[in-house]
Amino acid sequence: MTLTLENVWRTVGDEVHIAEANLSLERGTLNTLLGPTLAGKTSLMRLMAGLDKPTKGRILFDGQDVTGVRVQDRSVAMVYQQFINYPALTVYENIASPLRIARASADEIDRKVREAAAMMKLEPMLDRTPLELSGGQQQRTALARALVKGADLVLLDEPLANLDYKLREELREELPRVFAESGAVFVYATTEPTEALLLGGNTVTLHEGRVTQFGPTLDIYRNPGDLLTADVF
Ligand code: DUT
Ligand code: MG
């Protein structure tokens, strides 16, 4: 139990984005956040990351209250749905940037950047800038940067959406292992039930801002409950 949400709400004006979220997510386990578009996946991830503050409720990490603690003051890596790269830096420097901020040694930076680049099939691109890359390569650069950061909490918001079929298959196999080994709390948002099934781990289902189910992905698949069968599995 390392990331815990206790009765977390987020309302903006009179719109409810997240209602009554109660969850405990463990390190080293892949958690898929599964729900149709507008279910609240990005909203929930932003709360987990400390990018938005809950209107009500508490968020704990490793037992410590991090409610309202800003993302800058925490160990979080998030790849946004609309991912961002630094256009003026090379791919190498884009991936290296969290390590430079953490003042890692040149050797460590080089080793970790090359490892992450190999995993994301970006080795031939390291000297280019993101503007010279395809959409999929740009997304892989953002993923590689999340990988090298070694954060306690890793949030990937629909991370494979722009990738071609083959690479998506490879990364679906690789990502769970990589992040399990990192010992992070790993959360992966998708609208695709089959993606949750392929990834295994646990699944949180979301519907209209509410957590409707949480448990081992296979259990939810076998017993999707009365709500949302059509939306989720
Ligand atoms: N919402 C807004 N404005 C925002 C963000 C969210 O009105 O800037 C509302 C729209 C929606 C709810 O919050 O009713 C949840 O949206 P969110 O973006 O969290 O949903 P999603 O599950 O991430 O959808 P998608 O799969 O389209 O990314
Ligand atoms: Mg979203």
PDB file of C-alpha atoms and ligand atoms in Angstrom:
ATOM      1  CA  MET A   1       0.000   0.000   0.000  1.00  0.00           C
ATOM      2  CA  THR A   2       1.950   3.010  -1.150  1.00  0.00           C
ATOM      3  CA  LEU A   3      -0.375   5.392  -2.964  1.00  0.00           C
ATOM      4  CA  THR A   4      -3.640   5.811  -1.118  1.00  0.00           C
ATOM      5  CA  LEU A   5      -6.585   7.990  -2.017  1.00  0.00           C
ATOM      6  CA  GLU A   6      -9.069   8.569   0.772  1.00  0.00           C
ATOM      7  CA  ASN A   7     -12.434   9.939  -0.291  1.00  0.00           C
ATOM      8  CA  VAL A   8     -10.850  12.187  -2.920  1.00  0.00           C
ATOM      9  CA  TRP A   9     -13.078  14.627  -4.801  1.00  0.00           C
ATOM     10  CA  ARG A  10     -12.309  17.208  -7.415  1.00  0.00           C
ATOM     11  CA  THR A  11     -14.982  19.658  -8.430  1.00  0.00           C
ATOM     12  CA  VAL A  12     -14.463  22.624 -10.714  1.00  0.00           C
ATOM     13  CA  GLY A  13     -17.286  25.115 -10.350  1.00  0.00           C
ATOM     14  CA  ASP A  14     -20.328  22.890 -10.152  1.00  0.00           C
ATOM     15  CA  GLU A  15     -18.776  20.191 -12.360  1.00  0.00           C
ATOM     16  CA  VAL A  16     -17.673  17.007 -10.642  1.00  0.00           C
ATOM     17  CA  HIS A  17     -14.506  15.648 -12.284  1.00  0.00           C
ATOM     18  CA  ILE A  18     -13.709  13.021  -9.628  1.00  0.00           C
ATOM     19  CA  ALA A  19     -16.095  11.814  -6.931  1.00  0.00           C
ATOM     20  CA  GLU A  20     -15.353   9.822  -3.800  1.00  0.00           C
ATOM     21  CA  ALA A  21     -12.212   8.039  -4.993  1.00  0.00           C
ATOM     22  CA  ASN A  22     -10.880   5.432  -2.575  1.00  0.00           C
ATOM     23  CA  LEU A  23      -7.893   3.405  -3.747  1.00  0.00           C
ATOM     24  CA  SER A  24      -4.676   1.825  -2.532  1.00  0.00           C
ATOM     25  CA  LEU A  25      -2.038   1.120  -5.166  1.00  0.00           C
ATOM     26  CA  GLU A  26       1.142  -0.816  -4.506  1.00  0.00           C
ATOM     27  CA  ARG A  27       4.690  -0.388  -5.681  1.00  0.00           C
ATOM     28  CA  GLY A  28       5.881  -2.837  -8.299  1.00  0.00           C
ATOM     29  CA  THR A  29       2.373  -3.542  -9.591  1.00  0.00           C
ATOM     30  CA  LEU A  30       0.954  -2.270 -12.830  1.00  0.00           C
ATOM     31  CA  ASN A  31      -2.363  -0.511 -12.356  1.00  0.00           C
ATOM     32  CA  THR A  32      -4.461   0.156 -15.427  1.00  0.00           C
ATOM     33  CA  LEU A  33      -6.877   3.034 -15.213  1.00  0.00           C
ATOM     34  CA  LEU A  34      -9.592   1.934 -17.595  1.00  0.00           C
ATOM     35  CA  GLY A  35     -12.524   3.999 -18.728  1.00  0.00           C
ATOM     36  CA  PRO A  36     -14.140   5.516 -21.778  1.00  0.00           C
ATOM     37  CA  THR A  37     -13.337   9.022 -22.920  1.00  0.00           C
ATOM     38  CA  LEU A  38     -14.307  11.690 -20.321  1.00  0.00           C
ATOM     39  CA  ALA A  39     -14.472   9.062 -17.546  1.00  0.00           C
ATOM     40  CA  GLY A  40     -11.908  11.052 -15.551  1.00  0.00           C
ATOM     41  CA  LYS A  41      -8.642   9.182 -16.191  1.00  0.00           C
ATOM     42  CA  THR A  42      -6.564  12.299 -16.780  1.00  0.00           C
ATOM     43  CA  SER A  43      -8.307  14.096 -13.902  1.00  0.00           C
ATOM     44  CA  LEU A  44      -7.473  11.254 -11.506  1.00  0.00           C
ATOM     45  CA  MET A  45      -3.855  11.079 -12.652  1.00  0.00           C
ATOM     46  CA  ARG A  46      -3.429  14.821 -12.202  1.00  0.00           C
ATOM     47  CA  LEU A  47      -4.645  14.471  -8.614  1.00  0.00           C
ATOM     48  CA  MET A  48      -2.295  11.539  -7.986  1.00  0.00           C
ATOM     49  CA  ALA A  49       0.620  13.545  -9.376  1.00  0.00           C
ATOM     50  CA  GLY A  50      -0.086  16.689  -7.400  1.00  0.00           C
ATOM     51  CA  LEU A  51      -0.791  18.714 -10.543  1.00  0.00           C
ATOM     52  CA  ASP A  52      -4.295  19.497  -9.232  1.00  0.00           C
ATOM     53  CA  LYS A  53      -5.485  19.752  -5.658  1.00  0.00           C
ATOM     54  CA  PRO A  54      -8.411  17.713  -4.408  1.00  0.00           C
ATOM     55  CA  THR A  55     -11.445  19.674  -3.317  1.00  0.00           C
ATOM     56  CA  LYS A  56     -11.896  17.120  -0.550  1.00  0.00           C
ATOM     57  CA  GLY A  57     -10.104  14.028   0.769  1.00  0.00           C
ATOM     58  CA  ARG A  58      -6.502  12.970   1.346  1.00  0.00           C
ATOM     59  CA  ILE A  59      -3.707  11.500  -0.763  1.00  0.00           C
ATOM     60  CA  LEU A  60      -0.960   9.530   0.988  1.00  0.00           C
ATOM     61  CA  PHE A  61       2.305   8.207  -0.430  1.00  0.00           C
ATOM     62  CA  ASP A  62       4.244   5.663   1.641  1.00  0.00           C
ATOM     63  CA  GLY A  63       2.097   6.732   4.573  1.00  0.00           C
ATOM     64  CA  GLN A  64       2.983  10.404   4.193  1.00  0.00           C
ATOM     65  CA  ASP A  65       0.248  12.942   3.532  1.00  0.00           C
ATOM     66  CA  VAL A  66       0.995  14.505   0.140  1.00  0.00           C
ATOM     67  CA  THR A  67      -2.389  16.181  -0.328  1.00  0.00           C
ATOM     68  CA  GLY A  68      -1.738  19.492  -2.024  1.00  0.00           C
ATOM     69  CA  VAL A  69       2.025  18.869  -2.301  1.00  0.00           C
ATOM     70  CA  ARG A  70       3.062  20.122  -5.713  1.00  0.00           C
ATOM     71  CA  VAL A  71       4.446  17.766  -8.345  1.00  0.00           C
ATOM     72  CA  GLN A  72       7.784  19.625  -8.293  1.00  0.00           C
ATOM     73  CA  ASP A  73       8.271  18.628  -4.664  1.00  0.00           C
ATOM     74  CA  ARG A  74       7.565  14.944  -5.234  1.00  0.00           C
ATOM     75  CA  SER A  75       9.128  12.015  -7.068  1.00  0.00           C
ATOM     76  CA  VAL A  76       6.693  11.746  -9.968  1.00  0.00           C
ATOM     77  CA  ALA A  77       7.121  11.045 -13.677  1.00  0.00           C
ATOM     78  CA  MET A  78       4.090  11.636 -15.867  1.00  0.00           C
ATOM     79  CA  VAL A  79       3.745  11.241 -19.590  1.00  0.00           C
ATOM     80  CA  TYR A  80       0.850  13.421 -20.616  1.00  0.00           C
ATOM     81  CA  GLN A  81      -1.734  12.403 -23.135  1.00  0.00           C
ATOM     82  CA  GLN A  82      -0.562  15.488 -25.053  1.00  0.00           C
ATOM     83  CA  PHE A  83       3.064  14.669 -24.291  1.00  0.00           C
ATOM     84  CA  ILE A  84       5.675  17.401 -24.321  1.00  0.00           C
ATOM     85  CA  ASN A  85       9.283  17.434 -25.504  1.00  0.00           C
ATOM     86  CA  TYR A  86      11.881  20.202 -25.527  1.00  0.00           C
ATOM     87  CA  PRO A  87      12.044  21.149 -29.224  1.00  0.00           C
ATOM     88  CA  ALA A  88      15.405  22.926 -29.029  1.00  0.00           C
ATOM     89  CA  LEU A  89      17.231  20.008 -27.386  1.00  0.00           C
ATOM     90  CA  THR A  90      18.423  16.795 -28.989  1.00  0.00           C
ATOM     91  CA  VAL A  91      16.586  13.568 -28.238  1.00  0.00           C
ATOM     92  CA  TYR A  92      19.568  12.611 -26.054  1.00  0.00           C
ATOM     93  CA  GLU A  93      19.193  15.768 -23.984  1.00  0.00           C
ATOM     94  CA  ASN A  94      15.423  15.417 -23.855  1.00  0.00           C
ATOM     95  CA  ILE A  95      15.864  12.011 -22.250  1.00  0.00           C
ATOM     96  CA  ALA A  96      18.751  13.173 -20.058  1.00  0.00           C
ATOM     97  CA  SER A  97      16.969  16.224 -18.654  1.00  0.00           C
ATOM     98  CA  PRO A  98      15.615  14.691 -15.398  1.00  0.00           C
ATOM     99  CA  LEU A  99      19.056  13.239 -14.689  1.00  0.00           C
ATOM    100  CA  ARG A 100      20.729  16.601 -15.284  1.00  0.00           C
ATOM    101  CA  ILE A 101      18.248  18.244 -12.906  1.00  0.00           C
ATOM    102  CA  ALA A 102      19.080  15.542 -10.334  1.00  0.00           C
ATOM    103  CA  ARG A 103      22.816  16.259 -10.911  1.00  0.00           C
ATOM    104  CA  ALA A 104      23.659  12.679 -11.904  1.00  0.00           C
ATOM    105  CA  SER A 105      27.223  11.994 -13.048  1.00  0.00           C
ATOM    106  CA  ALA A 106      28.037  12.119 -16.761  1.00  0.00           C
ATOM    107  CA  ASP A 107      28.647   8.338 -16.782  1.00  0.00           C
ATOM    108  CA  GLU A 108      25.347   7.575 -15.125  1.00  0.00           C
ATOM    109  CA  ILE A 109      23.496   9.908 -17.477  1.00  0.00           C
ATOM    110  CA  ASP A 110      25.049   8.309 -20.523  1.00  0.00           C
ATOM    111  CA  ARG A 111      24.353   4.769 -19.345  1.00  0.00           C
ATOM    112  CA  LYS A 112      20.734   5.446 -18.412  1.00  0.00           C
ATOM    113  CA  VAL A 113      19.949   7.487 -21.522  1.00  0.00           C
ATOM    114  CA  ARG A 114      21.337   4.756 -23.789  1.00  0.00           C
ATOM    115  CA  GLU A 115      19.456   2.043 -21.909  1.00  0.00           C
ATOM    116  CA  ALA A 116      16.153   3.925 -22.170  1.00  0.00           C
ATOM    117  CA  ALA A 117      16.812   4.833 -25.816  1.00  0.00           C
ATOM    118  CA  ALA A 118      17.484   1.177 -26.634  1.00  0.00           C
ATOM    119  CA  MET A 119      14.273   0.123 -24.987  1.00  0.00           C
ATOM    120  CA  MET A 120      12.317   2.766 -26.896  1.00  0.00           C
ATOM    121  CA  LYS A 121      14.136   2.031 -30.180  1.00  0.00           C
ATOM    122  CA  LEU A 122      15.476   5.567 -30.365  1.00  0.00           C
ATOM    123  CA  GLU A 123      19.215   4.876 -30.639  1.00  0.00           C
ATOM    124  CA  PRO A 124      19.560   6.201 -34.222  1.00  0.00           C
ATOM    125  CA  MET A 125      17.672   9.376 -33.271  1.00  0.00           C
ATOM    126  CA  LEU A 126      19.697  10.543 -30.286  1.00  0.00           C
ATOM    127  CA  ASP A 127      21.397  13.413 -32.144  1.00  0.00           C
ATOM    128  CA  ARG A 128      18.234  14.734 -33.759  1.00  0.00           C
ATOM    129  CA  THR A 129      15.686  17.127 -32.302  1.00  0.00           C
ATOM    130  CA  PRO A 130      12.086  16.107 -31.602  1.00  0.00           C
ATOM    131  CA  LEU A 131      10.895  18.208 -34.511  1.00  0.00           C
ATOM    132  CA  GLU A 132      12.703  15.832 -36.862  1.00  0.00           C
ATOM    133  CA  LEU A 133      10.872  12.796 -35.473  1.00  0.00           C
ATOM    134  CA  SER A 134       7.583  11.084 -36.266  1.00  0.00           C
ATOM    135  CA  GLY A 135       4.720  11.393 -33.752  1.00  0.00           C
ATOM    136  CA  GLY A 136       5.461   7.902 -32.448  1.00  0.00           C
ATOM    137  CA  GLN A 137       9.152   8.672 -32.004  1.00  0.00           C
ATOM    138  CA  GLN A 138       8.263  11.848 -30.141  1.00  0.00           C
ATOM    139  CA  GLN A 139       6.047   9.861 -27.834  1.00  0.00           C
ATOM    140  CA  ARG A 140       8.799   7.297 -27.274  1.00  0.00           C
ATOM    141  CA  THR A 141      11.139  10.149 -26.333  1.00  0.00           C
ATOM    142  CA  ALA A 142       8.666  11.269 -23.655  1.00  0.00           C
ATOM    143  CA  LEU A 143       8.388   7.662 -22.412  1.00  0.00           C
ATOM    144  CA  ALA A 144      12.178   7.281 -22.286  1.00  0.00           C
ATOM    145  CA  ARG A 145      12.396  10.440 -20.197  1.00  0.00           C
ATOM    146  CA  ALA A 146       9.865   8.991 -17.735  1.00  0.00           C
ATOM    147  CA  LEU A 147      11.890   5.792 -17.625  1.00  0.00           C
ATOM    148  CA  VAL A 148      15.256   7.355 -16.719  1.00  0.00           C
ATOM    149  CA  LYS A 149      13.788   9.502 -13.983  1.00  0.00           C
ATOM    150  CA  GLY A 150      13.487   6.590 -11.543  1.00  0.00           C
ATOM    151  CA  ALA A 151      10.445   8.196  -9.892  1.00  0.00           C
ATOM    152  CA  ASP A 152       8.399   6.648  -7.080  1.00  0.00           C
ATOM    153  CA  LEU A 153       5.187   7.290  -8.986  1.00  0.00           C
ATOM    154  CA  VAL A 154       4.977   6.811 -12.762  1.00  0.00           C
ATOM    155  CA  LEU A 155       1.837   7.915 -14.563  1.00  0.00           C
ATOM    156  CA  LEU A 156       1.394   7.178 -18.255  1.00  0.00           C
ATOM    157  CA  ASP A 157      -1.708   8.713 -19.800  1.00  0.00           C
ATOM    158  CA  GLU A 158      -2.759   6.713 -22.889  1.00  0.00           C
ATOM    159  CA  PRO A 159       0.930   6.341 -23.733  1.00  0.00           C
ATOM    160  CA  LEU A 160       0.744   4.044 -26.732  1.00  0.00           C
ATOM    161  CA  ALA A 161      -2.009   5.803 -28.642  1.00  0.00           C
ATOM    162  CA  ASN A 162       0.269   7.239 -31.357  1.00  0.00           C
ATOM    163  CA  LEU A 163       2.433   4.196 -31.887  1.00  0.00           C
ATOM    164  CA  ASP A 164       2.208   1.672 -34.666  1.00  0.00           C
ATOM    165  CA  TYR A 165       0.845  -1.784 -34.003  1.00  0.00           C
ATOM    166  CA  LYS A 166       4.173  -3.585 -33.809  1.00  0.00           C
ATOM    167  CA  LEU A 167       5.834  -1.222 -31.364  1.00  0.00           C
ATOM    168  CA  ARG A 168       2.689  -1.091 -29.272  1.00  0.00           C
ATOM    169  CA  GLU A 169       2.831  -4.861 -28.911  1.00  0.00           C
ATOM    170  CA  GLU A 170       6.489  -4.762 -27.925  1.00  0.00           C
ATOM    171  CA  LEU A 171       6.000  -2.020 -25.364  1.00  0.00           C
ATOM    172  CA  ARG A 172       2.956  -3.712 -23.863  1.00  0.00           C
ATOM    173  CA  GLU A 173       5.226  -6.629 -23.106  1.00  0.00           C
ATOM    174  CA  GLU A 174       8.172  -4.555 -21.923  1.00  0.00           C
ATOM    175  CA  LEU A 175       6.654  -1.723 -19.917  1.00  0.00           C
ATOM    176  CA  PRO A 176       5.116  -3.748 -17.077  1.00  0.00           C
ATOM    177  CA  ARG A 177       8.407  -5.537 -16.449  1.00  0.00           C
ATOM    178  CA  VAL A 178      10.470  -2.359 -16.575  1.00  0.00           C
ATOM    179  CA  PHE A 179       8.316  -0.474 -14.156  1.00  0.00           C
ATOM    180  CA  ALA A 180       7.794  -3.467 -11.857  1.00  0.00           C
ATOM    181  CA  GLU A 181      11.568  -3.735 -11.576  1.00  0.00           C
ATOM    182  CA  SER A 182      11.810  -0.023 -10.816  1.00  0.00           C
ATOM    183  CA  GLY A 183       9.615  -0.586  -7.743  1.00  0.00           C
ATOM    184  CA  ALA A 184       7.506   2.453  -8.589  1.00  0.00           C
ATOM    185  CA  VAL A 185       3.769   2.791  -8.231  1.00  0.00           C
ATOM    186  CA  PHE A 186       2.872   2.466 -11.891  1.00  0.00           C
ATOM    187  CA  VAL A 187      -0.426   3.723 -13.330  1.00  0.00           C
ATOM    188  CA  TYR A 188      -1.363   3.374 -16.978  1.00  0.00           C
ATOM    189  CA  ALA A 189      -4.491   5.006 -18.405  1.00  0.00           C
ATOM    190  CA  THR A 190      -6.285   3.578 -21.400  1.00  0.00           C
ATOM    191  CA  THR A 191      -9.695   3.437 -23.024  1.00  0.00           C
ATOM    192  CA  GLU A 192      -8.921  -0.046 -24.379  1.00  0.00           C
ATOM    193  CA  PRO A 193     -10.076  -3.063 -22.348  1.00  0.00           C
ATOM    194  CA  THR A 194      -7.853  -5.358 -24.386  1.00  0.00           C
ATOM    195  CA  GLU A 195      -4.872  -3.278 -23.383  1.00  0.00           C
ATOM    196  CA  ALA A 196      -5.699  -3.824 -19.696  1.00  0.00           C
ATOM    197  CA  LEU A 197      -6.008  -7.560 -20.346  1.00  0.00           C
ATOM    198  CA  LEU A 198      -2.654  -7.741 -22.113  1.00  0.00           C
ATOM    199  CA  LEU A 199      -0.936  -5.744 -19.393  1.00  0.00           C
ATOM    200  CA  GLY A 200      -2.338  -7.867 -16.546  1.00  0.00           C
ATOM    201  CA  GLY A 201      -1.822  -6.445 -13.074  1.00  0.00           C
ATOM    202  CA  ASN A 202      -4.686  -4.618 -11.431  1.00  0.00           C
ATOM    203  CA  THR A 203      -7.391  -2.551 -13.020  1.00  0.00           C
ATOM    204  CA  VAL A 204      -9.261   0.486 -11.767  1.00  0.00           C
ATOM    205  CA  THR A 205     -12.410   1.088 -13.785  1.00  0.00           C
ATOM    206  CA  LEU A 206     -13.727   4.624 -13.972  1.00  0.00           C
ATOM    207  CA  HIS A 207     -17.102   5.872 -15.063  1.00  0.00           C
ATOM    208  CA  GLU A 208     -18.269   9.472 -14.910  1.00  0.00           C
ATOM    209  CA  GLY A 209     -15.593  10.408 -12.408  1.00  0.00           C
ATOM    210  CA  ARG A 210     -16.243   7.474 -10.093  1.00  0.00           C
ATOM    211  CA  VAL A 211     -14.164   4.391  -9.390  1.00  0.00           C
ATOM    212  CA  THR A 212     -16.542   1.561 -10.151  1.00  0.00           C
ATOM    213  CA  GLN A 213     -14.212  -1.429  -9.701  1.00  0.00           C
ATOM    214  CA  PHE A 214     -10.704  -2.146  -8.501  1.00  0.00           C
ATOM    215  CA  GLY A 215      -8.900  -5.464  -8.402  1.00  0.00           C
ATOM    216  CA  PRO A 216      -6.900  -8.003 -10.411  1.00  0.00           C
ATOM    217  CA  THR A 217      -7.577  -7.354 -14.106  1.00  0.00           C
ATOM    218  CA  LEU A 218      -8.579 -10.943 -14.793  1.00  0.00           C
ATOM    219  CA  ASP A 219     -11.134 -10.950 -11.967  1.00  0.00           C
ATOM    220  CA  ILE A 220     -12.742  -7.801 -13.346  1.00  0.00           C
ATOM    221  CA  TYR A 221     -12.723  -9.236 -16.847  1.00  0.00           C
ATOM    222  CA  ARG A 222     -14.431 -12.428 -15.676  1.00  0.00           C
ATOM    223  CA  ASN A 223     -16.912 -10.594 -13.487  1.00  0.00           C
ATOM    224  CA  PRO A 224     -17.430  -7.102 -14.815  1.00  0.00           C
ATOM    225  CA  GLY A 225     -20.442  -6.377 -12.602  1.00  0.00           C
ATOM    226  CA  ASP A 226     -23.731  -4.843 -13.550  1.00  0.00           C
ATOM    227  CA  LEU A 227     -22.442  -1.376 -14.290  1.00  0.00           C
ATOM    228  CA  LEU A 228     -20.659  -0.536 -17.473  1.00  0.00           C
ATOM    229  CA  THR A 229     -20.106  -3.894 -19.028  1.00  0.00           C
ATOM    230  CA  ALA A 230     -20.439  -2.353 -22.431  1.00  0.00           C
ATOM    231  CA  ASP A 231     -18.102   0.527 -21.666  1.00  0.00           C
ATOM    232  CA  VAL A 232     -15.388  -1.424 -19.973  1.00  0.00           C
ATOM    233  CA  PHE A 233     -15.130  -5.065 -21.021  1.00  0.00           C
TER     234      PHE A 233
HETATM  235  N1  DUT B   1     -13.037  18.202 -17.655  1.00  0.00           N
HETATM  236  C1  DUT B   1     -13.253  19.518 -18.007  1.00  0.00           C
HETATM  237  N2  DUT B   1     -12.178  20.319 -18.240  1.00  0.00           N
HETATM  238  C2  DUT B   1     -10.904  19.872 -18.118  1.00  0.00           C
HETATM  239  C3  DUT B   1     -10.689  18.532 -17.764  1.00  0.00           C
HETATM  240  C4  DUT B   1     -11.788  17.727 -17.530  1.00  0.00           C
HETATM  241  O1  DUT B   1     -14.381  19.952 -18.096  1.00  0.00           O
HETATM  242  O2  DUT B   1      -9.954  20.637 -18.323  1.00  0.00           O
HETATM  243  C5  DUT B   1     -14.176  17.322 -17.399  1.00  0.00           C
HETATM  244  C6  DUT B   1     -14.679  16.670 -18.624  1.00  0.00           C
HETATM  245  C7  DUT B   1     -15.069  15.315 -18.153  1.00  0.00           C
HETATM  246  C8  DUT B   1     -14.306  15.082 -16.870  1.00  0.00           C
HETATM  247  O3  DUT B   1     -13.780  16.322 -16.501  1.00  0.00           O
HETATM  248  O4  DUT B   1     -16.433  15.326 -17.819  1.00  0.00           O
HETATM  249  C9  DUT B   1     -13.220  14.069 -16.991  1.00  0.00           C
HETATM  250  O5  DUT B   1     -12.319  14.397 -18.023  1.00  0.00           O
HETATM  251  P1  DUT B   1     -10.911  13.696 -18.209  1.00  0.00           P
HETATM  252  O6  DUT B   1     -10.130  14.507 -19.178  1.00  0.00           O
HETATM  253  O7  DUT B   1     -10.308  13.454 -16.887  1.00  0.00           O
HETATM  254  O8  DUT B   1     -11.348  12.291 -18.869  1.00  0.00           O
HETATM  255  P2  DUT B   1     -10.441  11.157 -19.558  1.00  0.00           P
HETATM  256  O9  DUT B   1     -10.947   9.859 -19.010  1.00  0.00           O
HETATM  257  O10 DUT B   1      -9.021  11.455 -19.397  1.00  0.00           O
HETATM  258  O11 DUT B   1     -10.882  11.243 -21.083  1.00  0.00           O
HETATM  259  P3  DUT B   1      -9.987  10.953 -22.424  1.00  0.00           P
HETATM  260  O12 DUT B   1      -9.966   9.464 -22.616  1.00  0.00           O
HETATM  261  O13 DUT B   1     -10.786  11.616 -23.507  1.00  0.00           O
HETATM  262  O14 DUT B   1      -8.658  11.547 -22.232  1.00  0.00           O
HETATM  263 MG    MG B   2      -7.499  11.786 -20.692  1.00  0.00          MG
END
